[in-house]
PDB file of C-alpha atoms and ligand atoms in Angstrom:
ATOM      1  CA  MET L  73    -129.770 -45.584  44.494  1.00  0.00           C
ATOM      2  CA  LEU L  74    -125.702 -45.304  45.029  1.00  0.00           C
ATOM      3  CA  ALA L  75    -123.669 -45.761  41.680  1.00  0.00           C
ATOM      4  CA  ALA L  76    -119.889 -45.400  41.743  1.00  0.00           C
ATOM      5  CA  ASP L  77    -118.374 -45.883  37.820  1.00  0.00           C
ATOM      6  CA  SER L  78    -115.073 -46.323  37.070  1.00  0.00           C
ATOM      7  CA  LEU L  79    -113.110 -45.329  40.665  1.00  0.00           C
ATOM      8  CA  CYS L  80    -109.570 -44.935  40.651  1.00  0.00           C
ATOM      9  CA  ILE L  81    -107.907 -43.532  43.691  1.00  0.00           C
ATOM     10  CA  PHE L  82    -104.305 -43.205  44.350  1.00  0.00           C
ATOM     11  CA  ARG L  83    -102.899 -43.437  47.966  1.00  0.00           C
ATOM     12  CA  GLY L  84     -99.294 -41.743  47.969  1.00  0.00           C
ATOM     13  CA  ASP L  85     -98.133 -42.362  44.303  1.00  0.00           C
ATOM     14  CA  ARG L  86     -99.937 -46.050  44.327  1.00  0.00           C
ATOM     15  CA  LEU L  87    -102.971 -46.745  42.338  1.00  0.00           C
ATOM     16  CA  VAL L  88    -105.009 -48.431  45.057  1.00  0.00           C
ATOM     17  CA  LEU L  89    -108.301 -48.892  43.609  1.00  0.00           C
ATOM     18  CA  ASP L  90    -108.440 -49.203  39.890  1.00  0.00           C
ATOM     19  CA  GLY L  91    -111.648 -48.527  37.737  1.00  0.00           C
ATOM     20  CA  VAL L  92    -114.128 -50.031  40.824  1.00  0.00           C
ATOM     21  CA  SER L  93    -117.858 -49.743  39.438  1.00  0.00           C
ATOM     22  CA  LEU L  94    -121.045 -50.832  41.718  1.00  0.00           C
ATOM     23  CA  ARG L  95    -124.597 -50.229  41.964  1.00  0.00           C
ATOM     24  CA  LEU L  96    -126.589 -50.573  44.905  1.00  0.00           C
ATOM     25  CA  ASN L  97    -130.132 -50.350  45.185  1.00  0.00           C
ATOM     26  CA  ALA L  98    -132.715 -50.169  48.051  1.00  0.00           C
ATOM     27  CA  GLY L  99    -132.879 -53.335  50.014  1.00  0.00           C
ATOM     28  CA  ASP L 100    -129.070 -54.296  48.439  1.00  0.00           C
ATOM     29  CA  ALA L 101    -126.062 -55.516  50.513  1.00  0.00           C
ATOM     30  CA  MET L 102    -122.764 -55.737  49.372  1.00  0.00           C
ATOM     31  CA  LEU L 103    -119.686 -57.428  51.093  1.00  0.00           C
ATOM     32  CA  LEU L 104    -116.360 -56.097  50.078  1.00  0.00           C
ATOM     33  CA  THR L 105    -113.911 -58.236  50.490  1.00  0.00           C
ATOM     34  CA  GLY L 106    -109.770 -58.578  49.471  1.00  0.00           C
ATOM     35  CA  PRO L 107    -106.284 -59.139  51.411  1.00  0.00           C
ATOM     36  CA  ASN L 108    -105.218 -56.802  53.565  1.00  0.00           C
ATOM     37  CA  GLY L 109    -104.483 -53.292  51.954  1.00  0.00           C
ATOM     38  CA  ALA L 110    -106.580 -53.920  49.021  1.00  0.00           C
ATOM     39  CA  GLY L 111    -108.480 -51.235  49.474  1.00  0.00           C
ATOM     40  CA  LYS L 112    -111.013 -51.913  51.099  1.00  0.00           C
ATOM     41  CA  SER L 113    -111.582 -49.123  53.828  1.00  0.00           C
ATOM     42  CA  THR L 114    -110.433 -46.816  51.240  1.00  0.00           C
ATOM     43  CA  LEU L 115    -113.335 -47.382  49.024  1.00  0.00           C
ATOM     44  CA  LEU L 116    -115.614 -47.120  51.808  1.00  0.00           C
ATOM     45  CA  ARG L 117    -114.275 -43.767  52.913  1.00  0.00           C
ATOM     46  CA  VAL L 118    -115.039 -42.469  49.495  1.00  0.00           C
ATOM     47  CA  LEU L 119    -118.340 -43.708  49.149  1.00  0.00           C
ATOM     48  CA  ALA L 120    -119.052 -42.064  52.636  1.00  0.00           C
ATOM     49  CA  GLY L 121    -117.726 -38.530  50.695  1.00  0.00           C
ATOM     50  CA  LEU L 122    -114.722 -38.608  53.054  1.00  0.00           C
ATOM     51  CA  ARG L 123    -112.406 -38.403  50.610  1.00  0.00           C
ATOM     52  CA  LYS L 124    -112.776 -37.713  47.043  1.00  0.00           C
ATOM     53  CA  PRO L 125    -111.921 -40.369  44.076  1.00  0.00           C
ATOM     54  CA  ASP L 126    -108.824 -39.264  41.710  1.00  0.00           C
ATOM     55  CA  SER L 127    -111.031 -40.058  38.796  1.00  0.00           C
ATOM     56  CA  GLY L 128    -114.255 -41.660  38.062  1.00  0.00           C
ATOM     57  CA  LEU L 129    -117.991 -40.428  39.363  1.00  0.00           C
ATOM     58  CA  LEU L 130    -119.701 -41.102  42.504  1.00  0.00           C
ATOM     59  CA  THR L 131    -123.881 -40.412  42.171  1.00  0.00           C
ATOM     60  CA  TRP L 132    -126.631 -40.753  44.462  1.00  0.00           C
ATOM     61  CA  ASN L 133    -130.136 -40.882  42.281  1.00  0.00           C
ATOM     62  CA  GLY L 134    -127.848 -39.411  39.494  1.00  0.00           C
ATOM     63  CA  GLN L 135    -125.937 -36.332  41.062  1.00  0.00           C
ATOM     64  CA  SER L 136    -122.700 -36.570  42.162  1.00  0.00           C
ATOM     65  CA  ILE L 137    -122.271 -36.901  45.716  1.00  0.00           C
ATOM     66  CA  PHE L 138    -120.050 -33.795  46.100  1.00  0.00           C
ATOM     67  CA  ASP L 139    -121.931 -31.695  45.053  1.00  0.00           C
ATOM     68  CA  ASP L 140    -123.788 -31.479  48.218  1.00  0.00           C
ATOM     69  CA  ARG L 141    -121.302 -33.287  50.853  1.00  0.00           C
ATOM     70  CA  ALA L 142    -123.616 -32.225  53.881  1.00  0.00           C
ATOM     71  CA  ALA L 143    -126.580 -33.723  52.245  1.00  0.00           C
ATOM     72  CA  HIS L 144    -124.649 -37.326  51.512  1.00  0.00           C
ATOM     73  CA  ALA L 145    -123.292 -37.382  55.404  1.00  0.00           C
ATOM     74  CA  GLU L 146    -127.306 -36.940  56.260  1.00  0.00           C
ATOM     75  CA  ARG L 147    -127.834 -40.199  54.298  1.00  0.00           C
ATOM     76  CA  VAL L 148    -124.692 -42.170  55.333  1.00  0.00           C
ATOM     77  CA  ALA L 149    -124.169 -44.238  58.963  1.00  0.00           C
ATOM     78  CA  TYR L 150    -120.290 -45.199  58.933  1.00  0.00           C
ATOM     79  CA  ILE L 151    -118.304 -47.169  60.955  1.00  0.00           C
ATOM     80  CA  GLY L 152    -114.507 -47.319  60.962  1.00  0.00           C
ATOM     81  CA  HIS L 153    -112.168 -49.666  62.486  1.00  0.00           C
ATOM     82  CA  GLN L 154    -112.216 -47.523  65.481  1.00  0.00           C
ATOM     83  CA  ASP L 155    -115.057 -46.806  67.493  1.00  0.00           C
ATOM     84  CA  ALA L 156    -114.699 -43.636  68.105  1.00  0.00           C
ATOM     85  CA  LEU L 157    -116.570 -43.185  71.493  1.00  0.00           C
ATOM     86  CA  LYS L 158    -116.020 -40.600  74.038  1.00  0.00           C
ATOM     87  CA  PRO L 159    -114.243 -42.361  76.838  1.00  0.00           C
ATOM     88  CA  GLY L 160    -115.586 -40.297  79.409  1.00  0.00           C
ATOM     89  CA  LEU L 161    -119.469 -40.467  78.385  1.00  0.00           C
ATOM     90  CA  THR L 162    -121.388 -43.499  79.099  1.00  0.00           C
ATOM     91  CA  VAL L 163    -122.763 -45.718  76.375  1.00  0.00           C
ATOM     92  CA  THR L 164    -125.949 -43.375  76.414  1.00  0.00           C
ATOM     93  CA  GLU L 165    -124.430 -40.123  76.090  1.00  0.00           C
ATOM     94  CA  ASN L 166    -122.165 -41.519  73.480  1.00  0.00           C
ATOM     95  CA  LEU L 167    -125.149 -42.516  71.245  1.00  0.00           C
ATOM     96  CA  ARG L 168    -127.249 -39.365  72.406  1.00  0.00           C
ATOM     97  CA  LEU L 169    -124.778 -37.028  70.484  1.00  0.00           C
ATOM     98  CA  PHE L 170    -125.663 -39.012  67.207  1.00  0.00           C
ATOM     99  CA  THR L 171    -129.300 -39.610  67.571  1.00  0.00           C
ATOM    100  CA  ARG L 172    -131.757 -38.190  64.645  1.00  0.00           C
ATOM    101  CA  PRO L 173    -134.994 -37.421  64.830  1.00  0.00           C
ATOM    102  CA  GLY L 174    -137.141 -40.672  65.024  1.00  0.00           C
ATOM    103  CA  ALA L 175    -134.593 -42.693  66.125  1.00  0.00           C
ATOM    104  CA  ASN L 176    -135.560 -44.876  69.556  1.00  0.00           C
ATOM    105  CA  MET L 177    -132.620 -44.973  71.696  1.00  0.00           C
ATOM    106  CA  ALA L 178    -134.376 -48.112  74.085  1.00  0.00           C
ATOM    107  CA  GLU L 179    -134.912 -49.819  70.845  1.00  0.00           C
ATOM    108  CA  ALA L 180    -130.971 -49.135  69.481  1.00  0.00           C
ATOM    109  CA  LEU L 181    -129.719 -50.607  73.151  1.00  0.00           C
ATOM    110  CA  GLU L 182    -131.889 -53.205  73.024  1.00  0.00           C
ATOM    111  CA  ALA L 183    -131.217 -54.518  69.676  1.00  0.00           C
ATOM    112  CA  MET L 184    -127.408 -54.328  70.519  1.00  0.00           C
ATOM    113  CA  ASP L 185    -127.947 -55.896  73.735  1.00  0.00           C
ATOM    114  CA  LEU L 186    -126.463 -52.729  75.899  1.00  0.00           C
ATOM    115  CA  LEU L 187    -129.595 -51.968  78.002  1.00  0.00           C
ATOM    116  CA  PRO L 188    -127.478 -53.337  81.225  1.00  0.00           C
ATOM    117  CA  LEU L 189    -124.770 -51.160  80.262  1.00  0.00           C
ATOM    118  CA  ALA L 190    -126.178 -47.829  78.738  1.00  0.00           C
ATOM    119  CA  ASN L 191    -124.912 -45.786  82.170  1.00  0.00           C
ATOM    120  CA  LEU L 192    -121.423 -47.202  82.209  1.00  0.00           C
ATOM    121  CA  PRO L 193    -118.847 -44.906  81.123  1.00  0.00           C
ATOM    122  CA  ALA L 194    -117.275 -45.812  77.407  1.00  0.00           C
ATOM    123  CA  ARG L 195    -113.756 -46.652  79.060  1.00  0.00           C
ATOM    124  CA  LEU L 196    -114.934 -49.329  81.108  1.00  0.00           C
ATOM    125  CA  LEU L 197    -116.110 -51.086  78.155  1.00  0.00           C
ATOM    126  CA  SER L 198    -114.494 -54.473  76.349  1.00  0.00           C
ATOM    127  CA  ALA L 199    -113.859 -54.635  73.207  1.00  0.00           C
ATOM    128  CA  GLY L 200    -116.990 -56.301  71.897  1.00  0.00           C
ATOM    129  CA  GLN L 201    -119.279 -53.541  73.861  1.00  0.00           C
ATOM    130  CA  LYS L 202    -117.779 -50.835  72.223  1.00  0.00           C
ATOM    131  CA  ARG L 203    -118.145 -52.409  68.808  1.00  0.00           C
ATOM    132  CA  ARG L 204    -121.669 -52.588  69.993  1.00  0.00           C
ATOM    133  CA  THR L 205    -122.143 -49.381  70.861  1.00  0.00           C
ATOM    134  CA  ALA L 206    -120.659 -47.957  67.670  1.00  0.00           C
ATOM    135  CA  LEU L 207    -123.493 -50.224  65.897  1.00  0.00           C
ATOM    136  CA  ALA L 208    -126.124 -49.131  68.197  1.00  0.00           C
ATOM    137  CA  ARG L 209    -125.128 -45.472  66.889  1.00  0.00           C
ATOM    138  CA  VAL L 210    -125.605 -46.876  63.275  1.00  0.00           C
ATOM    139  CA  LEU L 211    -129.023 -47.390  64.032  1.00  0.00           C
ATOM    140  CA  LEU L 212    -129.610 -44.213  65.657  1.00  0.00           C
ATOM    141  CA  ALA L 213    -128.455 -42.573  62.821  1.00  0.00           C
ATOM    142  CA  GLN L 214    -131.644 -43.495  60.850  1.00  0.00           C
ATOM    143  CA  ALA L 215    -129.740 -43.303  58.170  1.00  0.00           C
ATOM    144  CA  PRO L 216    -130.692 -45.235  54.349  1.00  0.00           C
ATOM    145  CA  LEU L 217    -127.040 -46.123  53.435  1.00  0.00           C
ATOM    146  CA  TRP L 218    -125.066 -47.934  55.844  1.00  0.00           C
ATOM    147  CA  LEU L 219    -121.067 -48.026  55.436  1.00  0.00           C
ATOM    148  CA  LEU L 220    -119.598 -50.801  57.831  1.00  0.00           C
ATOM    149  CA  ASP L 221    -115.741 -51.266  57.943  1.00  0.00           C
ATOM    150  CA  GLU L 222    -115.358 -54.847  59.517  1.00  0.00           C
ATOM    151  CA  PRO L 223    -118.460 -54.383  61.911  1.00  0.00           C
ATOM    152  CA  SER L 224    -118.080 -58.086  63.396  1.00  0.00           C
ATOM    153  CA  LEU L 225    -114.701 -56.895  64.586  1.00  0.00           C
ATOM    154  CA  GLY L 226    -114.328 -58.154  68.401  1.00  0.00           C
ATOM    155  CA  LEU L 227    -118.056 -59.687  68.493  1.00  0.00           C
ATOM    156  CA  ASP L 228    -119.059 -62.868  70.399  1.00  0.00           C
ATOM    157  CA  SER L 229    -121.620 -65.282  68.387  1.00  0.00           C
ATOM    158  CA  ALA L 230    -124.441 -63.606  70.127  1.00  0.00           C
ATOM    159  CA  ALA L 231    -123.804 -60.321  69.110  1.00  0.00           C
ATOM    160  CA  ILE L 232    -122.790 -61.424  65.408  1.00  0.00           C
ATOM    161  CA  THR L 233    -126.400 -62.380  65.372  1.00  0.00           C
ATOM    162  CA  LEU L 234    -127.481 -59.226  66.632  1.00  0.00           C
ATOM    163  CA  LEU L 235    -126.234 -57.469  63.833  1.00  0.00           C
ATOM    164  CA  GLY L 236    -127.132 -59.598  61.522  1.00  0.00           C
ATOM    165  CA  ASN L 237    -130.983 -59.169  62.779  1.00  0.00           C
ATOM    166  CA  ALA L 238    -129.990 -55.077  62.436  1.00  0.00           C
ATOM    167  CA  MET L 239    -128.802 -55.529  58.755  1.00  0.00           C
ATOM    168  CA  THR L 240    -131.650 -57.362  57.828  1.00  0.00           C
ATOM    169  CA  ALA L 241    -134.122 -55.314  59.811  1.00  0.00           C
ATOM    170  CA  HIS L 242    -132.635 -51.837  57.668  1.00  0.00           C
ATOM    171  CA  ARG L 243    -132.888 -53.833  54.269  1.00  0.00           C
ATOM    172  CA  ALA L 244    -136.564 -54.482  54.576  1.00  0.00           C
ATOM    173  CA  ARG L 245    -137.150 -51.160  55.467  1.00  0.00           C
ATOM    174  CA  GLY L 246    -135.432 -50.138  51.995  1.00  0.00           C
ATOM    175  CA  GLY L 247    -132.226 -49.246  53.325  1.00  0.00           C
ATOM    176  CA  MET L 248    -129.199 -50.498  51.767  1.00  0.00           C
ATOM    177  CA  LEU L 249    -125.533 -51.633  53.111  1.00  0.00           C
ATOM    178  CA  ILE L 250    -122.120 -52.453  52.140  1.00  0.00           C
ATOM    179  CA  ALA L 251    -119.878 -53.877  54.586  1.00  0.00           C
ATOM    180  CA  THR L 252    -115.973 -54.865  54.488  1.00  0.00           C
ATOM    181  CA  THR L 253    -115.447 -58.295  56.136  1.00  0.00           C
ATOM    182  CA  HIS L 254    -112.490 -61.204  56.019  1.00  0.00           C
ATOM    183  CA  VAL L 255    -115.233 -63.471  57.720  1.00  0.00           C
ATOM    184  CA  PRO L 256    -118.518 -64.870  56.899  1.00  0.00           C
ATOM    185  CA  LEU L 257    -121.517 -62.330  57.951  1.00  0.00           C
ATOM    186  CA  PRO L 258    -124.842 -63.320  58.437  1.00  0.00           C
ATOM    187  CA  LEU L 259    -126.327 -61.857  55.483  1.00  0.00           C
ATOM    188  CA  ASP L 260    -128.291 -63.012  53.112  1.00  0.00           C
ATOM    189  CA  ASN L 261    -129.305 -62.290  49.542  1.00  0.00           C
ATOM    190  CA  SER L 262    -126.149 -60.280  49.236  1.00  0.00           C
ATOM    191  CA  CYS L 263    -123.666 -59.792  46.378  1.00  0.00           C
ATOM    192  CA  ALA L 264    -119.876 -59.626  46.861  1.00  0.00           C
ATOM    193  CA  LEU L 265    -117.378 -57.356  45.464  1.00  0.00           C
ATOM    194  CA  ALA L 266    -113.548 -58.962  45.865  1.00  0.00           C
ATOM    195  CA  LEU L 267    -110.635 -55.948  45.258  1.00  0.00           C
ATOM    196  CA  PRO L 268    -107.626 -57.782  43.868  1.00  0.00           C
ATOM    197  CA  GLY L 269    -105.101 -56.412  46.104  1.00  0.00           C
ATOM    198  CA  ALA L 270    -101.526 -54.662  45.068  1.00  0.00           C
ATOM    199  CA  THR L 271     -99.821 -55.687  41.884  1.00  0.00           C
ATOM    200  CA  ASP L 272     -97.111 -53.154  42.847  1.00  0.00           C
ATOM    201  CA  HIS L 273     -94.759 -54.826  45.772  1.00  0.00           C
ATOM    202  CA  ARG L 274     -91.792 -52.505  45.514  1.00  0.00           C
ATOM    203  CA  PRO L 275     -89.470 -53.384  48.804  1.00  0.00           C
ATOM    204  CA  PHE L 276     -89.978 -51.275  51.837  1.00  0.00           C
ATOM    205  CA  ALA L 277     -87.393 -48.712  51.262  1.00  0.00           C
ATOM    206  CA  ALA L 278     -88.884 -47.935  48.154  1.00  0.00           C
ATOM    207  CA  TYR L 279     -91.903 -46.643  49.991  1.00  0.00           C
ATOM    208  CA  GLU L 280     -89.599 -44.062  52.525  1.00  0.00           C
ATOM    209  CA  GLU L 281     -89.501 -41.241  49.988  1.00  0.00           C
ATOM    210  CA  GLY L 282     -92.388 -39.310  49.341  1.00  0.00           C
ATOM    211  CA  ASP L 283     -95.200 -41.823  50.091  1.00  0.00           C
ATOM    212  CA  GLY L 284     -95.975 -40.659  53.608  1.00  0.00           C
ATOM    213  CA  ALA L 285     -99.383 -39.248  53.291  1.00  0.00           C
TER     214      ALA L 285
HETATM  215  N1  LIG K 463    -101.772 -42.059  54.499  1.00  0.00           N
HETATM  216  C1  LIG K 463    -101.981 -43.131  53.684  1.00  0.00           C
HETATM  217  N2  LIG K 463    -100.569 -43.027  52.808  1.00  0.00           N
HETATM  218  C2  LIG K 463    -100.301 -43.960  51.588  1.00  0.00           C
HETATM  219  N3  LIG K 463    -100.968 -44.922  51.639  1.00  0.00           N
HETATM  220  C3  LIG K 463    -101.975 -45.473  52.350  1.00  0.00           C
HETATM  221  C4  LIG K 463    -101.711 -44.746  53.597  1.00  0.00           C
HETATM  222  N4  LIG K 463    -103.144 -45.354  54.393  1.00  0.00           N
HETATM  223  C5  LIG K 463    -103.550 -46.544  53.514  1.00  0.00           C
HETATM  224  N5  LIG K 463    -102.744 -46.545  52.446  1.00  0.00           N
HETATM  225  C6  LIG K 463    -102.243 -47.773  51.567  1.00  0.00           C
HETATM  226  O1  LIG K 463    -103.915 -48.047  50.701  1.00  0.00           O
HETATM  227  C7  LIG K 463    -103.879 -49.069  51.081  1.00  0.00           C
HETATM  228  C8  LIG K 463    -105.334 -49.765  51.036  1.00  0.00           C
HETATM  229  O2  LIG K 463    -105.768 -49.165  52.187  1.00  0.00           O
HETATM  230  P1  LIG K 463    -107.038 -50.045  53.238  1.00  0.00           P
HETATM  231  O3  LIG K 463    -106.810 -49.658  54.283  1.00  0.00           O
HETATM  232  O4  LIG K 463    -108.267 -49.097  52.331  1.00  0.00           O
HETATM  233  O5  LIG K 463    -106.895 -51.228  52.985  1.00  0.00           O
HETATM  234  P2  LIG K 463    -108.062 -52.460  53.525  1.00  0.00           P
HETATM  235  O6  LIG K 463    -108.267 -53.171  52.329  1.00  0.00           O
HETATM  236  O7  LIG K 463    -109.142 -51.964  53.790  1.00  0.00           O
HETATM  237  O8  LIG K 463    -106.873 -53.503  54.210  1.00  0.00           O
HETATM  238  P3  LIG K 463    -107.461 -54.571  55.859  1.00  0.00           P
HETATM  239  O9  LIG K 463    -107.968 -55.708  54.951  1.00  0.00           O
HETATM  240  O10 LIG K 463    -105.961 -54.340  56.292  1.00  0.00           O
HETATM  241  O11 LIG K 463    -108.452 -53.905  56.717  1.00  0.00           O
HETATM  242  C9  LIG K 463    -103.086 -49.879  51.598  1.00  0.00           C
HETATM  243  O12 LIG K 463    -101.833 -50.605  51.086  1.00  0.00           O
HETATM  244  C10 LIG K 463    -101.945 -48.991  52.396  1.00  0.00           C
HETATM  245  O13 LIG K 463    -100.697 -49.151  52.375  1.00  0.00           O
END
């Protein structure tokens, strides 16, 4: 089980997340919502173990994920806003870089309707095709925890249906997922965590000193 308790996270000197807690068990899905800048991507990166919270606890089956980051990386499939594909490699070659034992390449390609594009270099893909490739990478990771930052970004309605099917199948196998989104996603029986967004509305000039990192 993934559990976050009272997570606080600063970006620069701003408190972006203030006491966020959540629980996720096998088969659970959570939608993370909130206005632009509310901290959804920041929270996902923390849950992925890519960034430490400034305070609070983050555990997997009761043990801090930061005790063994490598073990946590093995259990997470994360996609950010960028699809992070290597432009000179084909779709299949890109996917092979992330394939873990037990994964089925043909099934992943089919699940995201990528079979006709399998041998195309990634640089020739459209935005939605790149997103489908990034989602196929998630399937191939064989990870119990999916962390998806706006997974439907750039997808047409047929691809959103494929995404919904993939998420349903993952949960049916006991997987869990958290997805940030600004639009409805095809996800039954999910819970929602709405981040309120900043209360700090300093004028832009106030950020110019010491707030760049
Ligand atoms: N490198 C950084 N240094 C300082 N502040 C940052 C940095 N990166 C992001 N922030 C701030 O952190 C806050 C949260 O950003 P984040 O990307 O997590 O929001 P979000 O909810 O995912 O937004 P969106 O809906 O636009 O994707 C924002 O106010 C942003 O300005």
